[in-house]
mmCIF file of C-alpha atoms in Angstrom:
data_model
loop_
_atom_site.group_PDB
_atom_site.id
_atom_site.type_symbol
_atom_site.label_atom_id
_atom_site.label_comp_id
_atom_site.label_asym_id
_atom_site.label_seq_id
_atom_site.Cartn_x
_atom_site.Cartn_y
_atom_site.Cartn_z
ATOM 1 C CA UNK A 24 9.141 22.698 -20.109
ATOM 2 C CA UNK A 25 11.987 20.991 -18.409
ATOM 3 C CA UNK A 26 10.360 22.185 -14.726
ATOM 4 C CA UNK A 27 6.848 20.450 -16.311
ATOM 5 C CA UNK A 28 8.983 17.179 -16.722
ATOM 6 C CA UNK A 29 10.449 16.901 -13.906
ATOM 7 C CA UNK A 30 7.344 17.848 -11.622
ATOM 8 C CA UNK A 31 6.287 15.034 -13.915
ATOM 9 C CA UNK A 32 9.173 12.549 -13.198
ATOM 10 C CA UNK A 33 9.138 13.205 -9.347
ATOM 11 C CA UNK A 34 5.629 12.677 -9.348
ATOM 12 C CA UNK A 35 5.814 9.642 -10.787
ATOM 13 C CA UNK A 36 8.776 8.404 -8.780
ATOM 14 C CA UNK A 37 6.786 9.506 -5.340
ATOM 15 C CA UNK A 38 3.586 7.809 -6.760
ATOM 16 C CA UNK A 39 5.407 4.044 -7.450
ATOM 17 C CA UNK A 40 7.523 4.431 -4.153
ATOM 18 C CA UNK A 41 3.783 4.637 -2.389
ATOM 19 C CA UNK A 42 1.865 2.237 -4.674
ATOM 20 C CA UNK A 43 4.496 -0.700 -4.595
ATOM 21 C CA UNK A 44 4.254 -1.453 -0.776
ATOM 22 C CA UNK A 45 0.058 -1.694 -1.128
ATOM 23 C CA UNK A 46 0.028 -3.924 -3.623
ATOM 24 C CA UNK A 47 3.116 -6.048 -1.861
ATOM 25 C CA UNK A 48 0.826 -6.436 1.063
ATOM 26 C CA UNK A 49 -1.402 -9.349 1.672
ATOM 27 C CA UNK A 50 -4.967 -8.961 2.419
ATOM 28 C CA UNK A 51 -5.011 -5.731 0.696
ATOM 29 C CA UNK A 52 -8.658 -4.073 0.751
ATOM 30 C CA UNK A 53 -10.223 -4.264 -2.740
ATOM 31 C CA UNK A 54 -10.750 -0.169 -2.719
ATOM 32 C CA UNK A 55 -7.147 0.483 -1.827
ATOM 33 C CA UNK A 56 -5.660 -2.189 -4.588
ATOM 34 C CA UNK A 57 -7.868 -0.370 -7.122
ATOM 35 C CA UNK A 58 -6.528 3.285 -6.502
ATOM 36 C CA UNK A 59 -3.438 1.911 -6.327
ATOM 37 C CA UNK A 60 -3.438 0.139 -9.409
ATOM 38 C CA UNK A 61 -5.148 3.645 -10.746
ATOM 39 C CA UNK A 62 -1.959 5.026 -9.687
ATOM 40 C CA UNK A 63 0.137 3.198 -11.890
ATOM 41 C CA UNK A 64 -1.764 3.639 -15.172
ATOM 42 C CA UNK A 65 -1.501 7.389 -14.437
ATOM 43 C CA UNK A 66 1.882 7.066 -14.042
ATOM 44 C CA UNK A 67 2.502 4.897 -17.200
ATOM 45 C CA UNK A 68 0.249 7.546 -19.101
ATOM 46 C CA UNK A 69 2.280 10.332 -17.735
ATOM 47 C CA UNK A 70 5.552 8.471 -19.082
ATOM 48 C CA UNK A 71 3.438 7.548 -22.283
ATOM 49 C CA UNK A 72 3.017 10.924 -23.199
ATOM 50 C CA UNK A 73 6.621 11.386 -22.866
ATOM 51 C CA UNK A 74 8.142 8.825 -24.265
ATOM 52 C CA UNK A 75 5.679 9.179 -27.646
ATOM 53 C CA UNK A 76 5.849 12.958 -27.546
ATOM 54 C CA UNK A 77 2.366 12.942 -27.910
ATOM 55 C CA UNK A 78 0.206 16.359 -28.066
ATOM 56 C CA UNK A 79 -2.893 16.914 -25.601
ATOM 57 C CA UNK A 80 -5.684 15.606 -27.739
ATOM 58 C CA UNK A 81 -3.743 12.856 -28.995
ATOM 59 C CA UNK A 82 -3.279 11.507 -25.370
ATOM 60 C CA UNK A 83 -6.548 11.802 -24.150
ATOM 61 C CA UNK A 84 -7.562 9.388 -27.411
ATOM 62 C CA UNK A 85 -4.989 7.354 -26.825
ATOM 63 C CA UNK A 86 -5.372 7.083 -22.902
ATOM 64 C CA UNK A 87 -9.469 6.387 -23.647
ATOM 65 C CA UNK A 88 -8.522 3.111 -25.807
ATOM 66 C CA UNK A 89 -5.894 2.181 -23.036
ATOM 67 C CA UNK A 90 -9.017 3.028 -20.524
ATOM 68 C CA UNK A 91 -11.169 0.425 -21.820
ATOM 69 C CA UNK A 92 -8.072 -2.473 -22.053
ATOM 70 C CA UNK A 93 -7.013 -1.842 -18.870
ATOM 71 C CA UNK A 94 -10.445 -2.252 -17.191
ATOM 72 C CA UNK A 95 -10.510 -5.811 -18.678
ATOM 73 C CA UNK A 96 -7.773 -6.515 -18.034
ATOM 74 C CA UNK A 97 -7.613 -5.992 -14.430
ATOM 75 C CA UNK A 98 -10.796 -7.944 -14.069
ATOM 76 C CA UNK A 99 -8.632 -11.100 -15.647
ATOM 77 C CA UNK A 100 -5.906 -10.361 -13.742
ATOM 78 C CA UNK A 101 -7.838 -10.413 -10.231
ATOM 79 C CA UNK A 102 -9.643 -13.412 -11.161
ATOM 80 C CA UNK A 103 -6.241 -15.049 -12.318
ATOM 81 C CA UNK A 104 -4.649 -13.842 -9.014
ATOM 82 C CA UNK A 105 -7.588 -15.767 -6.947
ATOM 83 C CA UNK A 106 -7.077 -18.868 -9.167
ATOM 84 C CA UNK A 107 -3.144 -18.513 -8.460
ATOM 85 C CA UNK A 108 -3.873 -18.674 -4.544
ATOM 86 C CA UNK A 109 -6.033 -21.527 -4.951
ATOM 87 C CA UNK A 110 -3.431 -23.446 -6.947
ATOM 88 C CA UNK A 111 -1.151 -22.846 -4.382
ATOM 89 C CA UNK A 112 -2.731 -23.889 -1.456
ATOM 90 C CA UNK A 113 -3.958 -27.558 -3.273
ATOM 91 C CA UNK A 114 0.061 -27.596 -3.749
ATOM 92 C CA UNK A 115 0.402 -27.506 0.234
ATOM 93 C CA UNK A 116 -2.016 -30.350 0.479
ATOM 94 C CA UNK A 117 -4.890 -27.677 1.932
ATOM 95 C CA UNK A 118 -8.820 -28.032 1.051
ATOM 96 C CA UNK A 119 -9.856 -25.737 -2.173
ATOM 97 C CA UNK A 120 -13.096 -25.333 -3.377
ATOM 98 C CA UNK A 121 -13.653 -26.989 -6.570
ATOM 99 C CA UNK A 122 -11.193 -29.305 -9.029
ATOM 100 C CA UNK A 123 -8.208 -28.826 -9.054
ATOM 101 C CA UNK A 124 -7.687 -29.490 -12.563
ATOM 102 C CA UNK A 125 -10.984 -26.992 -13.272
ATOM 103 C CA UNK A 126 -8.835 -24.178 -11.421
ATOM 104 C CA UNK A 127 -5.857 -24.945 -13.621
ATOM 105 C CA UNK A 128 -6.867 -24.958 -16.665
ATOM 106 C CA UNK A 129 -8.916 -21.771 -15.926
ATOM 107 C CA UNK A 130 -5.587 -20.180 -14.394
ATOM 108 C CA UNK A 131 -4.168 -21.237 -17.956
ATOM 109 C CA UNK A 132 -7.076 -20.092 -19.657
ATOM 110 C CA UNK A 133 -6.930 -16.773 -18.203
ATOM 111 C CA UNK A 134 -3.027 -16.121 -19.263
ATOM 112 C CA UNK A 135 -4.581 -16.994 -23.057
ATOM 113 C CA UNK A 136 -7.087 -14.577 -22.838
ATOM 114 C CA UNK A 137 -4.648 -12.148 -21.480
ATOM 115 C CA UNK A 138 -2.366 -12.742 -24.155
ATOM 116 C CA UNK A 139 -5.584 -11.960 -26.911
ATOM 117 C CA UNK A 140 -6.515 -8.707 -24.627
ATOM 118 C CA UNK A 141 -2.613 -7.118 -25.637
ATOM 119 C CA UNK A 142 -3.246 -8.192 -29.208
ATOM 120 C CA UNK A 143 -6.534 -6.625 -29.499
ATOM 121 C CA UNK A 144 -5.335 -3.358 -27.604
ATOM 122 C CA UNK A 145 -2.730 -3.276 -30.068
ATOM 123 C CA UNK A 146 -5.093 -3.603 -32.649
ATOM 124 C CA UNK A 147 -7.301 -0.944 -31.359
ATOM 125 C CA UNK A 148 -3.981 1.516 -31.170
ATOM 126 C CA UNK A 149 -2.986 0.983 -34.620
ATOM 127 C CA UNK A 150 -5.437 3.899 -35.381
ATOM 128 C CA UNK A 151 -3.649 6.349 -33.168
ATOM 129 C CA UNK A 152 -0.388 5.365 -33.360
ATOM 130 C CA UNK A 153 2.024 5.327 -36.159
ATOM 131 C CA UNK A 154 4.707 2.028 -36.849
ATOM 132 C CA UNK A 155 7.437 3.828 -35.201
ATOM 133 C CA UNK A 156 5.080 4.824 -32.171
ATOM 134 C CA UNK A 157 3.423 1.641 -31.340
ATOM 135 C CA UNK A 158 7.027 -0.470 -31.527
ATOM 136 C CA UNK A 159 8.448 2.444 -28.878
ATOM 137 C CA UNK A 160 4.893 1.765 -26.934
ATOM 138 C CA UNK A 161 5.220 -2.125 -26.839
ATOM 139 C CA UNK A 162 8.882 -2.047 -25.653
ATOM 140 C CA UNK A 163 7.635 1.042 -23.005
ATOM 141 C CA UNK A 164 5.105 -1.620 -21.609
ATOM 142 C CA UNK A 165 7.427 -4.035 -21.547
ATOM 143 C CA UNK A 166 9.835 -2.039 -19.474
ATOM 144 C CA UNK A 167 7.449 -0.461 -17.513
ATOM 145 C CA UNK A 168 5.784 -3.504 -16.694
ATOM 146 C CA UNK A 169 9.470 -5.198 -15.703
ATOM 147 C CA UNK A 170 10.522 -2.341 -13.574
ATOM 148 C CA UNK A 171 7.289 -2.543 -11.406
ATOM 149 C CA UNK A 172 7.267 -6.237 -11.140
ATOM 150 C CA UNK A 173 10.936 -5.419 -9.650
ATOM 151 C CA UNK A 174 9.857 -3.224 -7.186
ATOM 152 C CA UNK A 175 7.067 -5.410 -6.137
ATOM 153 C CA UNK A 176 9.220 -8.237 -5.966
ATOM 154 C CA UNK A 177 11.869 -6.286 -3.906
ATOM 155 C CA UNK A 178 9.359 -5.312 -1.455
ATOM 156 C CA UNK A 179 7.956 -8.218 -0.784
ATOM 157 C CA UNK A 180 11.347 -9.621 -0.383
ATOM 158 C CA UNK A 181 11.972 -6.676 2.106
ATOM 159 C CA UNK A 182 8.776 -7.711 3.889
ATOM 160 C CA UNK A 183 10.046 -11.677 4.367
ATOM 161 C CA UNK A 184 6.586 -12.674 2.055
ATOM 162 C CA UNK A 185 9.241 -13.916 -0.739
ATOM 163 C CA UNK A 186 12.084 -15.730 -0.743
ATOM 164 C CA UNK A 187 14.969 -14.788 -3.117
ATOM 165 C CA UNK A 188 13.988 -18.052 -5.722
ATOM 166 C CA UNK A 189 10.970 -16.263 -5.971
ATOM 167 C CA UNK A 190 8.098 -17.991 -4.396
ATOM 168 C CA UNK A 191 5.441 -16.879 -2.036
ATOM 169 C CA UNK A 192 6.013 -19.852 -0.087
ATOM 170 C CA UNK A 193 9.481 -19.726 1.270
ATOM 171 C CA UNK A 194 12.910 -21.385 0.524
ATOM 172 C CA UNK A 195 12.405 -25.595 0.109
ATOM 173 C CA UNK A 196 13.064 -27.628 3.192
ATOM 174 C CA UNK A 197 16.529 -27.913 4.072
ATOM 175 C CA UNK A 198 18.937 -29.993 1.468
ATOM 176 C CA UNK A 199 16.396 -29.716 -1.267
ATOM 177 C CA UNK A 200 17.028 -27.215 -4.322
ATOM 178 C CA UNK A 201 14.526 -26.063 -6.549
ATOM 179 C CA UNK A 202 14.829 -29.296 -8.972
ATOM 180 C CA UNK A 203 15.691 -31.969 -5.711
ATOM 181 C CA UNK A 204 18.152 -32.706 -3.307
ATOM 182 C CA UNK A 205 20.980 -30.285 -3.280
ATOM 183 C CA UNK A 206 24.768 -32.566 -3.839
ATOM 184 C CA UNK A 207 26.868 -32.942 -0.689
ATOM 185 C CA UNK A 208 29.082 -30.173 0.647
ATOM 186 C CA UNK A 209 32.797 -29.688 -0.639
ATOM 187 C CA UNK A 210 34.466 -31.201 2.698
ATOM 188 C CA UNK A 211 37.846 -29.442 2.143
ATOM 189 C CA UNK A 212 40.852 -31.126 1.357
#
């Protein structure tokens, strides 16, 4: 059993190490984002399965219900990611197809009806899961999601794509902070 977990474990180590870096990179064919992101989920289900102890059978009803959320979601998230590059090119004064304020509130939208999709999956997994389970599978997701948002972020940091405040964009000009101008230097006394 413990040989099963690890061959498990390492799989799923090898498989995010590999995944991260595609999905760091820009321009990113749409077939390669989409195994990737395939990737992931069968990593999470492998770690699912784990963490909730669950038997064969179980999984496979559980994973079919996750299936079906995840599919919708990523459709939401892609279209939310597209929205999120037009928003920030009308920040850098470029051309964008369409209102700006249109795109925003859709980009808003979007997180809203994200928000609904994890209460209805929840909803949907109150059938399979017990109390106890679904409280250990909403703070797994929440981890899980954290720790690969940290490895994307990393990489893209490793790449030069982010800056360490966290935006795609790049430090601000020099002597501005994030919230305006930065306060003169100490000049030693």
């Amino acid at each position: 059993m413990k040989n099963i977990y690890r061959r498990g474990v390492s799989l799923a180590v090898l498989l995010c190490f590999l995944s991260v870096p595609v999905l760091c990179m820009g321009g990113v064919p749409k077939k390669e984002e989409i195994r990737t992101m395939e990737k992931l989920e069968t990593i999470r289900n492998w770690r699912l399965m784990d963490v909730l102890n669950l038997s064969q059978e179980r999984a496979q009803r559980l994973f079919n219900i996750l299936r079906k959320f995840d599919l919708q979601r990523r459709k939401l998230v892609q279209e939310r990611r597209s929205l999120r590059d037009k928003l920030i090119k009308a920040s850098r004064g470029e051309a964008v197809k369409g209102d700006v304020r249109d795109i925003s509130l859709r980009y808003l939208n979007l997180g809203v009806e994200l928000a609904k999709l994890r209460v209805k999956e929840l909803q949907a997994l109150e059938k399979e899961l017990s109390p106890q389970e679904e409280a250990k599978y909403i703070l797994f997701t929440e981890r899980f999601n954290r720790r690969i948002m940290g490895m994307m972020i990393k990489e893209r940091m490793r790449r030069g794509r982010m800056s360490t405040m966290g935006t795609p964009e790049g430090p601000p000009p020099a002597g501005r902070g994030p919230r305006g101008p930065l306060p003169p230097p100490d000049q030693g006394e």
